[in-house]
Short mmCIF file of C-alpha atoms and ligand atoms in Angstrom, two decimals:
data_model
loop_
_atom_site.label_atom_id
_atom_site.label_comp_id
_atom_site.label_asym_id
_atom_site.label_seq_id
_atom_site.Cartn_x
_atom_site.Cartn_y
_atom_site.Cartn_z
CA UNK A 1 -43.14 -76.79 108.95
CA UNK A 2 -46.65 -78.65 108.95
CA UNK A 3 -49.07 -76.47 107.39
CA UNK A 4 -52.82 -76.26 109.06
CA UNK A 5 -54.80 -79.53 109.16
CA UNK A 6 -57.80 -76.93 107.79
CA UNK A 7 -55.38 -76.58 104.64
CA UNK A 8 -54.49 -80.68 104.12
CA UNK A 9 -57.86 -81.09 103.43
CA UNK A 10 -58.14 -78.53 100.19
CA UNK A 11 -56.48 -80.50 97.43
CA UNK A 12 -54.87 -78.42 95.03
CA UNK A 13 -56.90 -76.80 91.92
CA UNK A 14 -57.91 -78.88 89.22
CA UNK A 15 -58.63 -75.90 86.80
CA UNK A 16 -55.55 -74.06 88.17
CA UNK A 17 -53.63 -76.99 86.80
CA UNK A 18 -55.77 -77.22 83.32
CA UNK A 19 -55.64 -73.47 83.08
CA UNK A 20 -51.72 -73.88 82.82
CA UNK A 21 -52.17 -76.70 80.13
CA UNK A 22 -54.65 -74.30 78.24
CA UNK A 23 -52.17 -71.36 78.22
CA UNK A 24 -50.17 -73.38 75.26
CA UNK A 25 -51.11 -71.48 72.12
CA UNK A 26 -52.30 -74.51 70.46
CA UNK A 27 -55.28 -74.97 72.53
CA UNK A 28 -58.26 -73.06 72.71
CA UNK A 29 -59.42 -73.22 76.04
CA UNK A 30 -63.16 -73.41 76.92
CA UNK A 31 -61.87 -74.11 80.50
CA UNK A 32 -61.52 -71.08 82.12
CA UNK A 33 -64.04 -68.50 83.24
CA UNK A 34 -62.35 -65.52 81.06
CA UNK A 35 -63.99 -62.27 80.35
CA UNK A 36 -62.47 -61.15 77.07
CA UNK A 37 -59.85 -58.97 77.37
CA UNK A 38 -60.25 -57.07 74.28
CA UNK A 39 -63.30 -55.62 75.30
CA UNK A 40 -62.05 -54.32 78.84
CA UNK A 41 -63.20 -50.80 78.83
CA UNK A 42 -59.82 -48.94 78.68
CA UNK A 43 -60.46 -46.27 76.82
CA UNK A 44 -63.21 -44.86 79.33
CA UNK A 45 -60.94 -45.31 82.02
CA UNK A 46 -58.08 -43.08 80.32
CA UNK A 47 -59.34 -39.60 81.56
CA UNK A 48 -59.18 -41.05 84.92
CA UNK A 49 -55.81 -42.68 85.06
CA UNK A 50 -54.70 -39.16 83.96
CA UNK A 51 -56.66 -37.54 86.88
CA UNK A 52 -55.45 -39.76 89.74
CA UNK A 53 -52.29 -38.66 89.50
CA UNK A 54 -53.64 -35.11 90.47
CA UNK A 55 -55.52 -37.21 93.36
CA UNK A 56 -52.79 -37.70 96.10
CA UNK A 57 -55.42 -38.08 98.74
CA UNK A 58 -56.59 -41.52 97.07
CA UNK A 59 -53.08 -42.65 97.42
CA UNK A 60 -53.70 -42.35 101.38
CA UNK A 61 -54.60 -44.91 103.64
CA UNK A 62 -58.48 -45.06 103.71
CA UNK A 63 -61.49 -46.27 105.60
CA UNK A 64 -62.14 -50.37 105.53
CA UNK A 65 -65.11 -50.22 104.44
CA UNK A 66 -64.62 -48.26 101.25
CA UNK A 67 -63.78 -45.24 99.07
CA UNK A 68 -66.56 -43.19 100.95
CA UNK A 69 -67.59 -41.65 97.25
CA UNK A 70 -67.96 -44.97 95.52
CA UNK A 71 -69.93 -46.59 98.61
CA UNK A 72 -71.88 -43.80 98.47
CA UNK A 73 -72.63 -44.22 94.79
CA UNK A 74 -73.45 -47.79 95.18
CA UNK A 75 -76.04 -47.16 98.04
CA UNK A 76 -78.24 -45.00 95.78
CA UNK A 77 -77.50 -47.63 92.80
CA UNK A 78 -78.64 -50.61 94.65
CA UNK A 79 -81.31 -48.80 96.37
CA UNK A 80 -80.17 -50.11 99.37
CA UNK A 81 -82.95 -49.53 102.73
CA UNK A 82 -81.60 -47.56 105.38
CA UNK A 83 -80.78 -50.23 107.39
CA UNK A 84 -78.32 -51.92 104.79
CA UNK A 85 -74.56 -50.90 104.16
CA UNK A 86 -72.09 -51.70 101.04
CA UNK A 87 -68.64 -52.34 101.48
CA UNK A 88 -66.04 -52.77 99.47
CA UNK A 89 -63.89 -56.33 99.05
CA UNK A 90 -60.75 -57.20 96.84
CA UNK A 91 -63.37 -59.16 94.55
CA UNK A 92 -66.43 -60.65 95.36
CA UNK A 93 -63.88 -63.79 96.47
CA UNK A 94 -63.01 -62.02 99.59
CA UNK A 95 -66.12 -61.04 100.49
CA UNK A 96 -66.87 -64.95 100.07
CA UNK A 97 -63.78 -65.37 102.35
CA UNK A 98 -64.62 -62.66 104.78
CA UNK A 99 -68.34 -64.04 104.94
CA UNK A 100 -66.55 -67.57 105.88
CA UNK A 101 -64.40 -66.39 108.66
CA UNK A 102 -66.94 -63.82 110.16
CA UNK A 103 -69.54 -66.40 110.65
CA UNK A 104 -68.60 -70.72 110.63
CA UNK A 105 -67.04 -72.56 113.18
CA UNK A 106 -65.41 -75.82 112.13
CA UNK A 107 -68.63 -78.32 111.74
CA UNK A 108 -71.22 -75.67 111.00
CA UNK A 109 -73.39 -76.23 108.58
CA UNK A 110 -73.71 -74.66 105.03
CA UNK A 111 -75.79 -75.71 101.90
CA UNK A 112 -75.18 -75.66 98.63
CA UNK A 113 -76.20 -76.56 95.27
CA UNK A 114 -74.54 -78.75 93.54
CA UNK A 115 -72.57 -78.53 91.59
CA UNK A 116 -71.42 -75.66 92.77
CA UNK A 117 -68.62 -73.14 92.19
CA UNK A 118 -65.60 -73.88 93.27
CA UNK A 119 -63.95 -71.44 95.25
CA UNK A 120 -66.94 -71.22 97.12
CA UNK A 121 -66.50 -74.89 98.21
CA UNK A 122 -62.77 -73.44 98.56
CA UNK A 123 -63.44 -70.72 101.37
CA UNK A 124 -66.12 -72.41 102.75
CA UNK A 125 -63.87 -75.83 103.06
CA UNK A 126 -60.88 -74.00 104.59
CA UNK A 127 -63.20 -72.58 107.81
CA UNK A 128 -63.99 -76.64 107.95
CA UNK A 129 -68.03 -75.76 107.56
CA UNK A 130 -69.52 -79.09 106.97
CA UNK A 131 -71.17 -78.45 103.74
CA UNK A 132 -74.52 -80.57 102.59
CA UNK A 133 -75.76 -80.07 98.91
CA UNK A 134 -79.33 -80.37 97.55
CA UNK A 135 -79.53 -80.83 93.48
CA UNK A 136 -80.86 -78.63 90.94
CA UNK A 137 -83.80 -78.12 88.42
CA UNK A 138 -83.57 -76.48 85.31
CA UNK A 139 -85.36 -73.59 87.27
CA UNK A 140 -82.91 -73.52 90.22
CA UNK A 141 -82.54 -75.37 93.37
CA UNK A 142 -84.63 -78.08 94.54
CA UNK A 143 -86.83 -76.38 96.80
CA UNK A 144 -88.50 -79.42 98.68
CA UNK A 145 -84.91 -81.02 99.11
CA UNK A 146 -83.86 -77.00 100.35
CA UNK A 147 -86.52 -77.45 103.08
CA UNK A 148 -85.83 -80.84 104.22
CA UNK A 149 -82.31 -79.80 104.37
CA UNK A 150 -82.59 -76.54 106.38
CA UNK A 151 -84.88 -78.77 108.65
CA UNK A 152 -82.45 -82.23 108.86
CA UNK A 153 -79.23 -79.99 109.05
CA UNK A 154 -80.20 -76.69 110.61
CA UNK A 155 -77.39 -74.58 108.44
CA UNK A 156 -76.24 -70.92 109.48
CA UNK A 157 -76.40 -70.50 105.86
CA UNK A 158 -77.39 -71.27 101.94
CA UNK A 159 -75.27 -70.07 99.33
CA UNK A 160 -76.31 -69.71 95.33
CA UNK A 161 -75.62 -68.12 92.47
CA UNK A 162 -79.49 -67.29 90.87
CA UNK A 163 -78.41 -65.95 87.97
CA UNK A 164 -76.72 -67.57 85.82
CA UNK A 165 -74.72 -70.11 87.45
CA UNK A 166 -71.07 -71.28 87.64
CA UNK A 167 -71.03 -74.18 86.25
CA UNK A 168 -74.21 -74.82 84.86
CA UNK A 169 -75.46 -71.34 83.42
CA UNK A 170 -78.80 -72.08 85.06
CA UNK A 171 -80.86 -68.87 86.07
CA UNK A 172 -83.60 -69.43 88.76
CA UNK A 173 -86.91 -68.98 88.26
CA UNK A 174 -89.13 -65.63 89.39
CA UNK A 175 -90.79 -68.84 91.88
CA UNK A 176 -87.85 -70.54 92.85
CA UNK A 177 -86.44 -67.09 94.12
CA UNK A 178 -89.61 -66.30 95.67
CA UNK A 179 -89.41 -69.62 97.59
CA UNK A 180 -85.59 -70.28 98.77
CA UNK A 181 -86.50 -66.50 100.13
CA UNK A 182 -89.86 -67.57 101.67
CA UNK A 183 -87.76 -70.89 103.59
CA UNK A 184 -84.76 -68.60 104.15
CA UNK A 185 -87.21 -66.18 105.88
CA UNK A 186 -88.80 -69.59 107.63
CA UNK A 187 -85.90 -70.97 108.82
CA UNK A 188 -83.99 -68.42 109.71
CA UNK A 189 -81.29 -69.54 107.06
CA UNK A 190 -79.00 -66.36 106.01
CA UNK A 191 -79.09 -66.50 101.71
CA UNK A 192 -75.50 -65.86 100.37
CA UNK A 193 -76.84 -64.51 97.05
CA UNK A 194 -73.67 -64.36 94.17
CA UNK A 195 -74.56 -62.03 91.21
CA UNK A 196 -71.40 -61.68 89.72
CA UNK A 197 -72.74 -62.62 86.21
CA UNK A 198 -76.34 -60.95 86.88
CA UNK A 199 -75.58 -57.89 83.99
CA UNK A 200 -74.51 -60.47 81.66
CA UNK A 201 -78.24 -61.30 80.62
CA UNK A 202 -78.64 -61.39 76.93
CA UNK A 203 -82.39 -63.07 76.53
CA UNK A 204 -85.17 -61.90 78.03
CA UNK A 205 -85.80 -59.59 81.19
CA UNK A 206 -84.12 -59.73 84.40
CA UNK A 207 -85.78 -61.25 87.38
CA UNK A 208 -85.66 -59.70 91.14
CA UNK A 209 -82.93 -60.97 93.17
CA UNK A 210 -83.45 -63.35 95.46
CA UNK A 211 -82.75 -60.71 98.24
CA UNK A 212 -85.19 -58.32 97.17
CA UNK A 213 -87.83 -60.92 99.30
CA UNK A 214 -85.99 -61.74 102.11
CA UNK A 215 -83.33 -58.31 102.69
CA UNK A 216 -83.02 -58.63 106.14
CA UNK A 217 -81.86 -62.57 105.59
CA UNK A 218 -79.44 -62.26 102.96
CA UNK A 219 -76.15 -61.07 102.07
CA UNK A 220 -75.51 -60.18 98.66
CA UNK A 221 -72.15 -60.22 96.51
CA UNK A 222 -71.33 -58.25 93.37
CA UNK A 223 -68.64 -58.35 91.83
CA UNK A 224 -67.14 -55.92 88.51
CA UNK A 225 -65.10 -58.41 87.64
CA UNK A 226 -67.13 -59.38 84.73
CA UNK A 227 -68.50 -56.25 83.76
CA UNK A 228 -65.90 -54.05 84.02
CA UNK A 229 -62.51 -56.13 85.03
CA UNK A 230 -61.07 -58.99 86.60
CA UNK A 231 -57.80 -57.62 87.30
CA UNK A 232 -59.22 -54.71 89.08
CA UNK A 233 -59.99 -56.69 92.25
CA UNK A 234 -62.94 -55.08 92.94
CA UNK A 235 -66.48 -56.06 94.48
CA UNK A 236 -68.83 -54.71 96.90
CA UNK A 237 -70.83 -56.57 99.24
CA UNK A 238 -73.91 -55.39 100.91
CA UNK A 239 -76.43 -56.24 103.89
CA UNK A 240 -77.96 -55.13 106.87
CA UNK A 241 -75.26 -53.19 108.68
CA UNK A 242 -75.35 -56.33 112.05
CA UNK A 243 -74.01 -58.77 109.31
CA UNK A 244 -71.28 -56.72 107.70
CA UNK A 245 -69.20 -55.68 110.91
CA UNK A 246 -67.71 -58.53 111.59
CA UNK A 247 -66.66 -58.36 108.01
CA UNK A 248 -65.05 -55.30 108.57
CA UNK A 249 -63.26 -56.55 111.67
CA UNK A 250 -61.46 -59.59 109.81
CA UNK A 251 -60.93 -57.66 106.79
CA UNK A 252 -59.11 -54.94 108.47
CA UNK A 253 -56.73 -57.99 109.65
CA UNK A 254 -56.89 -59.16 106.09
CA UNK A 255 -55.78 -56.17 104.07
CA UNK A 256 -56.86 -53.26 106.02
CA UNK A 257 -58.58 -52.07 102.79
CA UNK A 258 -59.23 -52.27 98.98
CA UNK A 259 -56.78 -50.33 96.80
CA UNK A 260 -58.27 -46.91 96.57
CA UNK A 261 -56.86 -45.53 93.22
CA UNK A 262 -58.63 -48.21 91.90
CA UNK A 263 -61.79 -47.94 93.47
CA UNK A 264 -61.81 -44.40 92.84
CA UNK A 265 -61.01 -45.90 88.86
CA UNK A 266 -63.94 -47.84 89.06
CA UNK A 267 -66.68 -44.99 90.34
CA UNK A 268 -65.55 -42.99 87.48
CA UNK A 269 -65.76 -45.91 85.32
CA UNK A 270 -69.91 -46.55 86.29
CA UNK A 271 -70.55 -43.23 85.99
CA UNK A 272 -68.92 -42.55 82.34
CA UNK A 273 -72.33 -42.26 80.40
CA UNK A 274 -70.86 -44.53 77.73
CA UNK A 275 -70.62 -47.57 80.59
CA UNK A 276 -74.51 -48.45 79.46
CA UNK A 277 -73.21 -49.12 75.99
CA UNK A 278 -70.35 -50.72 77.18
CA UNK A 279 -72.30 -53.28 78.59
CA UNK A 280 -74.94 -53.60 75.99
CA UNK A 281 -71.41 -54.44 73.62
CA UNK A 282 -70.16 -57.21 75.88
CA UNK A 283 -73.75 -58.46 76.38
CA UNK A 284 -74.18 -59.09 72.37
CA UNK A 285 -70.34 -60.13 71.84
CA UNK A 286 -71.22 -63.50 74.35
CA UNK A 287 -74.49 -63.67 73.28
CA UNK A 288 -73.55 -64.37 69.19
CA UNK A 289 -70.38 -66.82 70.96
CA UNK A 290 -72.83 -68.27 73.08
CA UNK A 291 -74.84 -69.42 69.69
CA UNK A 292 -72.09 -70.58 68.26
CA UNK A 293 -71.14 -72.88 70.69
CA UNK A 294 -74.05 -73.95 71.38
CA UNK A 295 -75.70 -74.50 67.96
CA UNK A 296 -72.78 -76.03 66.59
CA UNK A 297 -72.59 -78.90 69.58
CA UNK A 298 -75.91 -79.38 68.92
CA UNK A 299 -75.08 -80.10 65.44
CA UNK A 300 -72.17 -82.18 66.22
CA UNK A 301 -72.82 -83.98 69.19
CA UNK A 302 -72.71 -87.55 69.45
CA UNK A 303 -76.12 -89.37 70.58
CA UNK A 304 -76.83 -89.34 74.66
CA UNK A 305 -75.08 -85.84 75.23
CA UNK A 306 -77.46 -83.14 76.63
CA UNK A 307 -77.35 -79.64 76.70
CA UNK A 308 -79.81 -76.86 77.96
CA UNK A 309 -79.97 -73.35 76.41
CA UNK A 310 -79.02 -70.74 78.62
CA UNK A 311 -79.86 -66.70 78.52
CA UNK A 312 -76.62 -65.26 80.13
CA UNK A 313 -73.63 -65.66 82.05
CA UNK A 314 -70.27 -67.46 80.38
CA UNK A 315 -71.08 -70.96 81.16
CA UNK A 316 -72.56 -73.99 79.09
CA UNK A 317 -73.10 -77.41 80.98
CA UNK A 318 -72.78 -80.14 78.55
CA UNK A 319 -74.16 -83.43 79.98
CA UNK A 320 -72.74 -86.76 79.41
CA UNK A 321 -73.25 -89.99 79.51
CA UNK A 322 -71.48 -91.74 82.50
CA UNK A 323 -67.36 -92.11 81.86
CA UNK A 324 -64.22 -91.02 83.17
CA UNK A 325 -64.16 -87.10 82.71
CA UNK A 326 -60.91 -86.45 84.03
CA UNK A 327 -59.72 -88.98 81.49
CA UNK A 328 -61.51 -87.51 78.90
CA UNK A 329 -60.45 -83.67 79.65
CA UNK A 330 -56.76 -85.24 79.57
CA UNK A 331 -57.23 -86.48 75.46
CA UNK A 332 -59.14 -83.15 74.96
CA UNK A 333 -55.80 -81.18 76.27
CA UNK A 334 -54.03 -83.69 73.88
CA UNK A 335 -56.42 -82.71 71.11
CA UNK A 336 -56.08 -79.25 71.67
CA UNK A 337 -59.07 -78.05 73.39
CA UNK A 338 -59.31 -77.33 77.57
CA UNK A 339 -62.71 -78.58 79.46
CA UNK A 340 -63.51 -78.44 83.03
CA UNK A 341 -64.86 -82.01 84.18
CA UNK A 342 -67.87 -81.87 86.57
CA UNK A 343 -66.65 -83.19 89.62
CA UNK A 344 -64.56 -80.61 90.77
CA UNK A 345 -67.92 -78.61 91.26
CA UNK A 346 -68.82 -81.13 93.43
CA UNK A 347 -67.88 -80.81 97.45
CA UNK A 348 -68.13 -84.72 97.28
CA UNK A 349 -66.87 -85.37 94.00
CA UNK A 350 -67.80 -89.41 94.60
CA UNK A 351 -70.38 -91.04 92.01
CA UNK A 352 -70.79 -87.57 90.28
CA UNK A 353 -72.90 -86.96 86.44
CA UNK A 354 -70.43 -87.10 84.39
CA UNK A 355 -70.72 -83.45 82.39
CA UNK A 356 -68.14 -80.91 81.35
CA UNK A 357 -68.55 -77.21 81.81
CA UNK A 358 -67.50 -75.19 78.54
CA UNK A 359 -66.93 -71.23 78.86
CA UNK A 360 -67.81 -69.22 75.68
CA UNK A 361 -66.69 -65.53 76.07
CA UNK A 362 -63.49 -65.92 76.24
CA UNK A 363 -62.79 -67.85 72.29
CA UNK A 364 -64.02 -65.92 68.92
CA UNK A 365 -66.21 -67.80 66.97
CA UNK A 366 -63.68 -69.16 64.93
CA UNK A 367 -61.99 -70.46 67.65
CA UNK A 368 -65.23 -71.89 69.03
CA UNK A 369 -66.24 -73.36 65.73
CA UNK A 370 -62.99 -75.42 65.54
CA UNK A 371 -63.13 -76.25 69.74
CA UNK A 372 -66.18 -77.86 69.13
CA UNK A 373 -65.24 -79.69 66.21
CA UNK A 374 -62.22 -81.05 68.12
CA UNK A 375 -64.35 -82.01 71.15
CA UNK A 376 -66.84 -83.83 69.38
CA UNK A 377 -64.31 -86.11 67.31
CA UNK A 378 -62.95 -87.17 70.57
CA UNK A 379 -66.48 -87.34 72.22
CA UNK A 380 -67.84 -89.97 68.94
CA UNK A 381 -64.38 -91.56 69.71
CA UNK A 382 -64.47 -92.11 73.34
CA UNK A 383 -68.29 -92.41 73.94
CA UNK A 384 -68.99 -94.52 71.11
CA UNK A 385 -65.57 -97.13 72.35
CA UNK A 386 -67.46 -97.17 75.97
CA UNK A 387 -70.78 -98.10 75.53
N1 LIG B 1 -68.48 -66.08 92.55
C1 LIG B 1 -68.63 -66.77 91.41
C2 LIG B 1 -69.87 -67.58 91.22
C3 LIG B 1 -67.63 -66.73 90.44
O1 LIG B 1 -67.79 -67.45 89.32
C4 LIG B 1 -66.48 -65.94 90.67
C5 LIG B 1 -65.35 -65.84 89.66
N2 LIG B 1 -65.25 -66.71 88.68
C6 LIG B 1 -66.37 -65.24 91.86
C7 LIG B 1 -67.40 -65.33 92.79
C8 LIG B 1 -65.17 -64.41 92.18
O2 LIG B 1 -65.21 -63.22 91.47
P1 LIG B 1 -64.28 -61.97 91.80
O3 LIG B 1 -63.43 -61.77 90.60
O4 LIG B 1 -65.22 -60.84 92.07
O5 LIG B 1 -63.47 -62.31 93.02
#
């Protein structure tokens, strides 16, 4: 049977494929973008995987929208205006996919920075949007190339990830924010704002969301996968209540609705008063892995490599001078340690920087210590033979 023509266009996952190479023991893999398991917080879930099973009621078929007690949690928790609505999603990648369906028709526009993450360019490529991308600053996206984008290419929507970024780690600045909101506002662009790495600050003090200026233009994704777990599936999505029905509609065609033992899970889990701490933990553990990495590339980098400090998030971008990166990920695999290459963040992956994007929560120290080691030998190998 053919499969769709919107499908024959997605080519198959480059990090799906390196994430099977990096499951051999012998390589520690900076590739994927891993919490740590060890520091899921199972033991203040136990209590509640006890008291579910006294909880038939959860094991019902429920409302689309959400476990009515944990959407009504997260409304007082986001402070969310009386006009706005959460609802719940099977991670913050349906909502993504949801978000897709509800609104593009095959050739509308969307923008993007890039790079960008990937199964963004996924959903967004499978509703055949035709995507344009403006580059990025240190302090976010390019905000004069933004407006001369949203002018040139009149998008439905712009989609970013302020803080902390995946791939780069970048975290707009307080002016940047203030501005994409300011053109969104302008425009009439709708901001697709993805937080799911926004608790996983550990320098300095957070900065508004990019929604908090422009609420009625925006639709805003949060996941737990990072704070709490991946393997929960679980993310809520809010916005003014317009936007989010037709959400509801496609994801009642989708799934019907999350799985509500485990949202039920999760509103215990946010409201155990050792979740605070629980965060503060995971927050230090990446933020001592974070210097290793990143102090010992420093030391061990090979001349022309460049790499900018980040405060949060799971990501380091290492820039490179221009070669083959999918050639050099391959001999990294060989030599036991899993990259990502930059152009698969890229929606046109043609005449891309040549960079790699190197995850740090998910190795120990050790580990990271003796990845970094590994990658610059074959970095002063390769680079050094090419120029
Ligand atoms: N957005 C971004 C920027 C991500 O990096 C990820 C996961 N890596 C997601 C969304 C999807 O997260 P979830 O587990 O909530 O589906």
């Amino acid at each position: 049977m053919e499969i769709a023509h919107s499908l024959q266009q997605i080519k198959s996952s480059y990090i799906r494929e390196i994430l099977i190479a990096a499951a051999d023991k012998n390589i520690i893999s900076l590739a994927g973008g891993l919490p740590d398991a060890k520091t899921f917080p199972l033991d203040l879930m136990k209590a509640t995987f006890k008291k579910l099973t006294d909880m038939p009621e959860v094991f019902q078929y429920d409302a689309t929208i959400g476990y009515a007690p944990l959407l009504k949690y997260l409304s007082h928790y986001y402070q969310l205006a009386p006009t706005h609505i959460a609802m719940i999603c099977t991670g913050s990648q349906q909502g993504l996919d949801l978000i897709a369906r509800a609104y593009i028709n095959p050739n509308d526009c969307i923008i993007m920075e890039a790079p960008s993450y990937l199964g963004a360019m996924q959903v967004f490529g499978l509703v055949q949007a035709n995507i344009q991308t403006i580059s990025t600053t240190h302090d976010g996206p390019n905000v004069s190339e933004l407006e001369d984008a949203f002018i040139k290419h009149n998008p439905k929507m712009f989609y970013g990830v302020p803080d902390f970024h995946n791939p780069t780690g970048i975290c707009w600045s307080l002016e940047t924010r203030q501005q994409v909101a300011k053109l969104c506002i302008q425009y009439d662009v709708t901001f697709i704002e993805d937080a799911p790495y926004r608790e996983l600050r550990f320098t300095g003090e957070p900065l508004p969301m990019v929604s908090h200026f422009c609420a009625d233009n925006a639709i805003v994704l949060r996941s737990f996968s990072k704070i709490a777990s991946p393997g929960l599936r679980i993310a809520a999505v809010t916005a003014k209540k317009s936007y989010l029905e037709p959400l509801l509609k496609i994801k009642q065609g989708a799934d019907l609705h999350s799985s509500v033992p485990i949202q039920a899970l999760l509103l215990d889990l946010l409201q155990h008063p050792d979740f605070p701490e629980h965060i503060k933990t995971i927050q230090s553990l990446y933020k001592k892995r974070y210097h290793v990495l990143f102090s010992e590339l420093k030391k061990q980098l090979p001349e022309g490599c460049e790499l900018k400090p980040v405060d949060g998030g799971m990501f380091i971008w290492l820039s490179l001078p221009p070669c083959d990166t999918f050639a050099l990920a391959k001999t990294l695999i060989k030599n036991g340690v899993a990259v990502v290459p930059s152009p698969v963040f890229y929606p046109h992956p043609e005449n891309t920087p040549s960079a790699l994007r190197l995850n740090f929560t998910n190795a120990n120290s050790s580990e990271l210590r003796e990845a970094v080691s590994r990658l610059c030998r074959v970095l002063n190998a390769t680079l050094i033979s090419t120029q």
